[in-house]
Amino acid sequence: MRIRPATPAELPALQDVERAAGAPFRDFGMPEIADDEPPALDVLERFRREGRCWVAVDEGDLPAAYLLAEPVDGALHIEQVSVHPRAARRGVGRALLAHAADRAREEGLTALTLTTFTEVPWNAPYYARLGFRPLPEADLTPGLRAIRATEAGHGLDRWPRVCMRKPL
C-alpha cells in the first residue's frame, strides 16, 4: 500500500473506513464504540489542510486506512488511526504509524503519543508491540491531560484507557 496525503474528495471515504474499522468493537462488547460517528467532514478537512491526514491507498488508489495527527507538547499525537477490515493484518497500520514518525522527526518532534483502550487486543497490546509504552498519570503533559479529559467527557472512560508514548 502507498501512503500519501488525503484529498478533499476522499474525506467521505475516510468516514466509511472509520465505520468499517469500528464494527469489530461490537463483537468485543463495545457497541457504543462501534456505533460512534466518525470524525465530521470539517474536522477531517482541518487535519487535511494542516497536512496531518494521511491515507494508505490500495492498488486502485482508494483509501483503505487513514491516520490523523497533531503536535501536542513536543510530540506528534496520533488522534486516530483506522484500517478497513479488508486491509487488516497486512501491516497497514504499522506503515501509517511509521510514516507519522518520519513526519514527526522532520518537524523536530521527539515522540509519538496516543490514547487507546487497554483491553482491546488491536489497541494497547498492538501498540506495545510497536514500541509504545504506557505513560503513568503523573507523567502526562498538559496537552495529554486535556485530551484525556475530552475523551472522558465523551464517555470513553467507561472502558479502561491509557496514554502511550513512543520515543523517536
PDB file of C-alpha atoms in Angstrom:
ATOM      1  CA  MET A   1       0.000   0.000   0.000  1.00  0.00           C
ATOM      2  CA  ARG A   2       1.092   3.522  -0.737  1.00  0.00           C
ATOM      3  CA  ILE A   3       0.767   6.309   1.834  1.00  0.00           C
ATOM      4  CA  ARG A   4       0.013   9.873   0.777  1.00  0.00           C
ATOM      5  CA  PRO A   5      -1.889  12.946   1.959  1.00  0.00           C
ATOM      6  CA  ALA A   6      -5.664  12.659   1.752  1.00  0.00           C
ATOM      7  CA  THR A   7      -7.507  14.693  -0.862  1.00  0.00           C
ATOM      8  CA  PRO A   8     -10.668  16.703  -0.108  1.00  0.00           C
ATOM      9  CA  ALA A   9     -12.755  14.344  -2.254  1.00  0.00           C
ATOM     10  CA  GLU A  10     -11.648  11.333  -0.146  1.00  0.00           C
ATOM     11  CA  LEU A  11     -12.890  12.619   3.200  1.00  0.00           C
ATOM     12  CA  PRO A  12     -16.303  10.870   2.987  1.00  0.00           C
ATOM     13  CA  ALA A  13     -14.464   7.630   2.182  1.00  0.00           C
ATOM     14  CA  LEU A  14     -12.440   8.081   5.383  1.00  0.00           C
ATOM     15  CA  GLN A  15     -15.694   8.181   7.305  1.00  0.00           C
ATOM     16  CA  ASP A  16     -16.612   4.871   5.654  1.00  0.00           C
ATOM     17  CA  VAL A  17     -13.241   3.402   6.650  1.00  0.00           C
ATOM     18  CA  GLU A  18     -13.868   4.545  10.220  1.00  0.00           C
ATOM     19  CA  ARG A  19     -17.300   2.934  10.360  1.00  0.00           C
ATOM     20  CA  ALA A  20     -15.958  -0.354   8.999  1.00  0.00           C
ATOM     21  CA  ALA A  21     -12.948  -0.282  11.326  1.00  0.00           C
ATOM     22  CA  GLY A  22     -15.221   0.309  14.301  1.00  0.00           C
ATOM     23  CA  ALA A  23     -17.511  -2.647  13.607  1.00  0.00           C
ATOM     24  CA  PRO A  24     -15.304  -5.245  15.389  1.00  0.00           C
ATOM     25  CA  PHE A  25     -15.846  -3.363  18.671  1.00  0.00           C
ATOM     26  CA  ARG A  26     -19.446  -4.633  18.613  1.00  0.00           C
ATOM     27  CA  ASP A  27     -18.250  -8.242  18.892  1.00  0.00           C
ATOM     28  CA  PHE A  28     -15.920  -7.187  21.694  1.00  0.00           C
ATOM     29  CA  GLY A  29     -18.831  -5.955  23.822  1.00  0.00           C
ATOM     30  CA  MET A  30     -18.355  -2.289  22.988  1.00  0.00           C
ATOM     31  CA  PRO A  31     -21.347  -1.458  20.737  1.00  0.00           C
ATOM     32  CA  GLU A  32     -21.198   2.207  21.694  1.00  0.00           C
ATOM     33  CA  ILE A  33     -17.758   2.434  20.107  1.00  0.00           C
ATOM     34  CA  ALA A  34     -18.921   0.522  17.031  1.00  0.00           C
ATOM     35  CA  ASP A  35     -21.854   2.936  16.650  1.00  0.00           C
ATOM     36  CA  ASP A  36     -19.844   6.098  17.330  1.00  0.00           C
ATOM     37  CA  GLU A  37     -19.924   8.516  14.426  1.00  0.00           C
ATOM     38  CA  PRO A  38     -16.633   9.071  12.597  1.00  0.00           C
ATOM     39  CA  PRO A  39     -14.989  12.491  12.644  1.00  0.00           C
ATOM     40  CA  ALA A  40     -17.098  15.105  10.888  1.00  0.00           C
ATOM     41  CA  LEU A  41     -16.030  16.266   7.437  1.00  0.00           C
ATOM     42  CA  ASP A  42     -14.979  19.684   8.766  1.00  0.00           C
ATOM     43  CA  VAL A  43     -12.730  18.002  11.349  1.00  0.00           C
ATOM     44  CA  LEU A  44     -11.172  15.769   8.690  1.00  0.00           C
ATOM     45  CA  GLU A  45     -10.718  18.810   6.450  1.00  0.00           C
ATOM     46  CA  ARG A  46      -8.909  20.710   9.223  1.00  0.00           C
ATOM     47  CA  PHE A  47      -6.418  17.849   9.642  1.00  0.00           C
ATOM     48  CA  ARG A  48      -6.056  17.590   5.854  1.00  0.00           C
ATOM     49  CA  ARG A  49      -5.454  21.329   5.432  1.00  0.00           C
ATOM     50  CA  GLU A  50      -2.819  21.195   8.163  1.00  0.00           C
ATOM     51  CA  GLY A  51      -1.063  18.352   6.333  1.00  0.00           C
ATOM     52  CA  ARG A  52      -1.803  15.825   9.073  1.00  0.00           C
ATOM     53  CA  CYS A  53      -4.255  13.462   7.409  1.00  0.00           C
ATOM     54  CA  TRP A  54      -2.607  10.574   5.574  1.00  0.00           C
ATOM     55  CA  VAL A  55      -4.208   7.691   3.736  1.00  0.00           C
ATOM     56  CA  ALA A  56      -2.962   4.247   2.829  1.00  0.00           C
ATOM     57  CA  VAL A  57      -4.394   3.524  -0.589  1.00  0.00           C
ATOM     58  CA  ASP A  58      -4.965   0.222  -2.335  1.00  0.00           C
ATOM     59  CA  GLU A  59      -3.983  -0.711  -5.896  1.00  0.00           C
ATOM     60  CA  GLY A  60      -6.962   1.305  -7.184  1.00  0.00           C
ATOM     61  CA  ASP A  61      -5.723   4.403  -5.279  1.00  0.00           C
ATOM     62  CA  LEU A  62      -8.700   4.153  -2.908  1.00  0.00           C
ATOM     63  CA  PRO A  63      -8.265   4.744   0.852  1.00  0.00           C
ATOM     64  CA  ALA A  64      -8.038   1.536   2.859  1.00  0.00           C
ATOM     65  CA  ALA A  65      -6.821   3.239   6.044  1.00  0.00           C
ATOM     66  CA  TYR A  66      -6.060   6.670   7.414  1.00  0.00           C
ATOM     67  CA  LEU A  67      -4.251   8.455  10.215  1.00  0.00           C
ATOM     68  CA  LEU A  68      -4.879  11.861  11.802  1.00  0.00           C
ATOM     69  CA  ALA A  69      -2.221  13.521  13.939  1.00  0.00           C
ATOM     70  CA  GLU A  70      -1.334  16.840  15.533  1.00  0.00           C
ATOM     71  CA  PRO A  71       1.554  18.206  17.583  1.00  0.00           C
ATOM     72  CA  VAL A  72       0.932  18.083  21.332  1.00  0.00           C
ATOM     73  CA  ASP A  73       3.586  19.176  23.816  1.00  0.00           C
ATOM     74  CA  GLY A  74       6.599  18.351  21.630  1.00  0.00           C
ATOM     75  CA  ALA A  75       5.253  15.042  20.326  1.00  0.00           C
ATOM     76  CA  LEU A  76       3.095  14.078  17.375  1.00  0.00           C
ATOM     77  CA  HIS A  77      -0.172  12.868  18.867  1.00  0.00           C
ATOM     78  CA  ILE A  78      -1.996  10.194  16.888  1.00  0.00           C
ATOM     79  CA  GLU A  79      -5.587  11.346  17.081  1.00  0.00           C
ATOM     80  CA  GLN A  80      -6.954   8.483  15.016  1.00  0.00           C
ATOM     81  CA  VAL A  81      -5.665   5.549  13.031  1.00  0.00           C
ATOM     82  CA  SER A  82      -8.242   3.356  11.321  1.00  0.00           C
ATOM     83  CA  VAL A  83      -7.789   0.423   8.964  1.00  0.00           C
ATOM     84  CA  HIS A  84     -10.650  -1.035   6.952  1.00  0.00           C
ATOM     85  CA  PRO A  85     -11.090  -4.737   7.813  1.00  0.00           C
ATOM     86  CA  ARG A  86     -10.364  -5.663   4.166  1.00  0.00           C
ATOM     87  CA  ALA A  87      -6.825  -4.300   4.698  1.00  0.00           C
ATOM     88  CA  ALA A  88      -6.324  -5.536   8.271  1.00  0.00           C
ATOM     89  CA  ARG A  89      -3.386  -7.698   9.313  1.00  0.00           C
ATOM     90  CA  ARG A  90      -1.218  -6.568   6.416  1.00  0.00           C
ATOM     91  CA  GLY A  91       0.969  -4.026   8.202  1.00  0.00           C
ATOM     92  CA  VAL A  92      -1.069  -1.031   7.015  1.00  0.00           C
ATOM     93  CA  GLY A  93      -1.492   0.486  10.477  1.00  0.00           C
ATOM     94  CA  ARG A  94       2.192  -0.076  11.199  1.00  0.00           C
ATOM     95  CA  ALA A  95       3.111   1.650   7.913  1.00  0.00           C
ATOM     96  CA  LEU A  96       0.901   4.645   8.705  1.00  0.00           C
ATOM     97  CA  LEU A  97       2.489   4.960  12.147  1.00  0.00           C
ATOM     98  CA  ALA A  98       5.980   4.742  10.623  1.00  0.00           C
ATOM     99  CA  HIS A  99       5.005   7.471   8.150  1.00  0.00           C
ATOM    100  CA  ALA A 100       3.766   9.652  11.026  1.00  0.00           C
ATOM    101  CA  ALA A 101       7.033   9.015  12.900  1.00  0.00           C
ATOM    102  CA  ASP A 102       9.041  10.128   9.864  1.00  0.00           C
ATOM    103  CA  ARG A 103       7.000  13.336   9.597  1.00  0.00           C
ATOM    104  CA  ALA A 104       7.411  13.953  13.342  1.00  0.00           C
ATOM    105  CA  ARG A 105      11.195  13.588  13.102  1.00  0.00           C
ATOM    106  CA  GLU A 106      11.256  16.029  10.180  1.00  0.00           C
ATOM    107  CA  GLU A 107       9.458  18.543  12.395  1.00  0.00           C
ATOM    108  CA  GLY A 108      11.833  18.016  15.313  1.00  0.00           C
ATOM    109  CA  LEU A 109       9.233  16.301  17.479  1.00  0.00           C
ATOM    110  CA  THR A 110      10.579  13.788  19.967  1.00  0.00           C
ATOM    111  CA  ALA A 111       7.887  11.121  20.211  1.00  0.00           C
ATOM    112  CA  LEU A 112       4.574   9.751  19.062  1.00  0.00           C
ATOM    113  CA  THR A 113       1.743   9.689  21.585  1.00  0.00           C
ATOM    114  CA  LEU A 114      -1.752   8.250  21.522  1.00  0.00           C
ATOM    115  CA  THR A 115      -4.599   7.227  23.773  1.00  0.00           C
ATOM    116  CA  THR A 116      -6.217   3.835  23.456  1.00  0.00           C
ATOM    117  CA  PHE A 117      -8.218   1.093  25.124  1.00  0.00           C
ATOM    118  CA  THR A 118      -6.074  -1.133  27.329  1.00  0.00           C
ATOM    119  CA  GLU A 119      -8.068  -4.362  26.986  1.00  0.00           C
ATOM    120  CA  VAL A 120      -8.761  -4.393  23.245  1.00  0.00           C
ATOM    121  CA  PRO A 121      -6.211  -6.654  21.510  1.00  0.00           C
ATOM    122  CA  TRP A 122      -5.865  -4.409  18.456  1.00  0.00           C
ATOM    123  CA  ASN A 123      -5.367  -1.346  20.676  1.00  0.00           C
ATOM    124  CA  ALA A 124      -2.888  -1.087  23.593  1.00  0.00           C
ATOM    125  CA  PRO A 125      -1.373  -4.587  23.159  1.00  0.00           C
ATOM    126  CA  TYR A 126      -0.822  -3.872  19.450  1.00  0.00           C
ATOM    127  CA  TYR A 127       0.797  -0.504  20.120  1.00  0.00           C
ATOM    128  CA  ALA A 128       3.020  -2.071  22.796  1.00  0.00           C
ATOM    129  CA  ARG A 129       4.339  -4.494  20.163  1.00  0.00           C
ATOM    130  CA  LEU A 130       5.242  -1.438  18.062  1.00  0.00           C
ATOM    131  CA  GLY A 131       7.282   0.138  20.860  1.00  0.00           C
ATOM    132  CA  PHE A 132       4.706   2.361  22.563  1.00  0.00           C
ATOM    133  CA  ARG A 133       4.800   2.353  26.353  1.00  0.00           C
ATOM    134  CA  PRO A 134       2.079   3.352  28.816  1.00  0.00           C
ATOM    135  CA  LEU A 135       2.538   6.743  30.422  1.00  0.00           C
ATOM    136  CA  PRO A 136       1.805   6.903  34.150  1.00  0.00           C
ATOM    137  CA  GLU A 137      -0.822   9.500  35.009  1.00  0.00           C
ATOM    138  CA  ALA A 138       1.839  11.617  36.751  1.00  0.00           C
ATOM    139  CA  ASP A 139       3.847  11.838  33.511  1.00  0.00           C
ATOM    140  CA  LEU A 140       1.035  13.142  31.310  1.00  0.00           C
ATOM    141  CA  THR A 141       1.755  16.510  29.735  1.00  0.00           C
ATOM    142  CA  PRO A 142      -0.839  19.299  29.946  1.00  0.00           C
ATOM    143  CA  GLY A 143      -1.931  18.597  26.368  1.00  0.00           C
ATOM    144  CA  LEU A 144      -2.384  14.883  27.029  1.00  0.00           C
ATOM    145  CA  ARG A 145      -4.338  15.675  30.197  1.00  0.00           C
ATOM    146  CA  ALA A 146      -6.656  17.882  28.131  1.00  0.00           C
ATOM    147  CA  ILE A 147      -7.105  15.122  25.538  1.00  0.00           C
ATOM    148  CA  ARG A 148      -7.928  12.585  28.253  1.00  0.00           C
ATOM    149  CA  ALA A 149     -10.427  14.994  29.844  1.00  0.00           C
ATOM    150  CA  THR A 150     -12.158  15.440  26.477  1.00  0.00           C
ATOM    151  CA  GLU A 151     -12.277  11.672  25.996  1.00  0.00           C
ATOM    152  CA  ALA A 152     -13.728  11.204  29.470  1.00  0.00           C
ATOM    153  CA  GLY A 153     -16.357  13.817  28.650  1.00  0.00           C
ATOM    154  CA  HIS A 154     -17.328  11.733  25.617  1.00  0.00           C
ATOM    155  CA  GLY A 155     -17.772   8.647  27.815  1.00  0.00           C
ATOM    156  CA  LEU A 156     -14.696   6.767  26.616  1.00  0.00           C
ATOM    157  CA  ASP A 157     -13.583   6.085  30.197  1.00  0.00           C
ATOM    158  CA  ARG A 158     -16.386   3.556  30.507  1.00  0.00           C
ATOM    159  CA  TRP A 159     -13.636   1.144  29.393  1.00  0.00           C
ATOM    160  CA  PRO A 160     -10.026   1.220  30.658  1.00  0.00           C
ATOM    161  CA  ARG A 161      -7.865   3.625  28.635  1.00  0.00           C
ATOM    162  CA  VAL A 162      -4.223   4.600  28.652  1.00  0.00           C
ATOM    163  CA  CYS A 163      -1.919   7.218  27.150  1.00  0.00           C
ATOM    164  CA  MET A 164       1.055   5.678  25.385  1.00  0.00           C
ATOM    165  CA  ARG A 165       4.301   7.157  24.092  1.00  0.00           C
ATOM    166  CA  LYS A 166       6.956   6.011  21.669  1.00  0.00           C
ATOM    167  CA  PRO A 167      10.258   7.943  21.658  1.00  0.00           C
ATOM    168  CA  LEU A 168      11.651   8.783  18.236  1.00  0.00           C
TER     169      LEU A 168
END
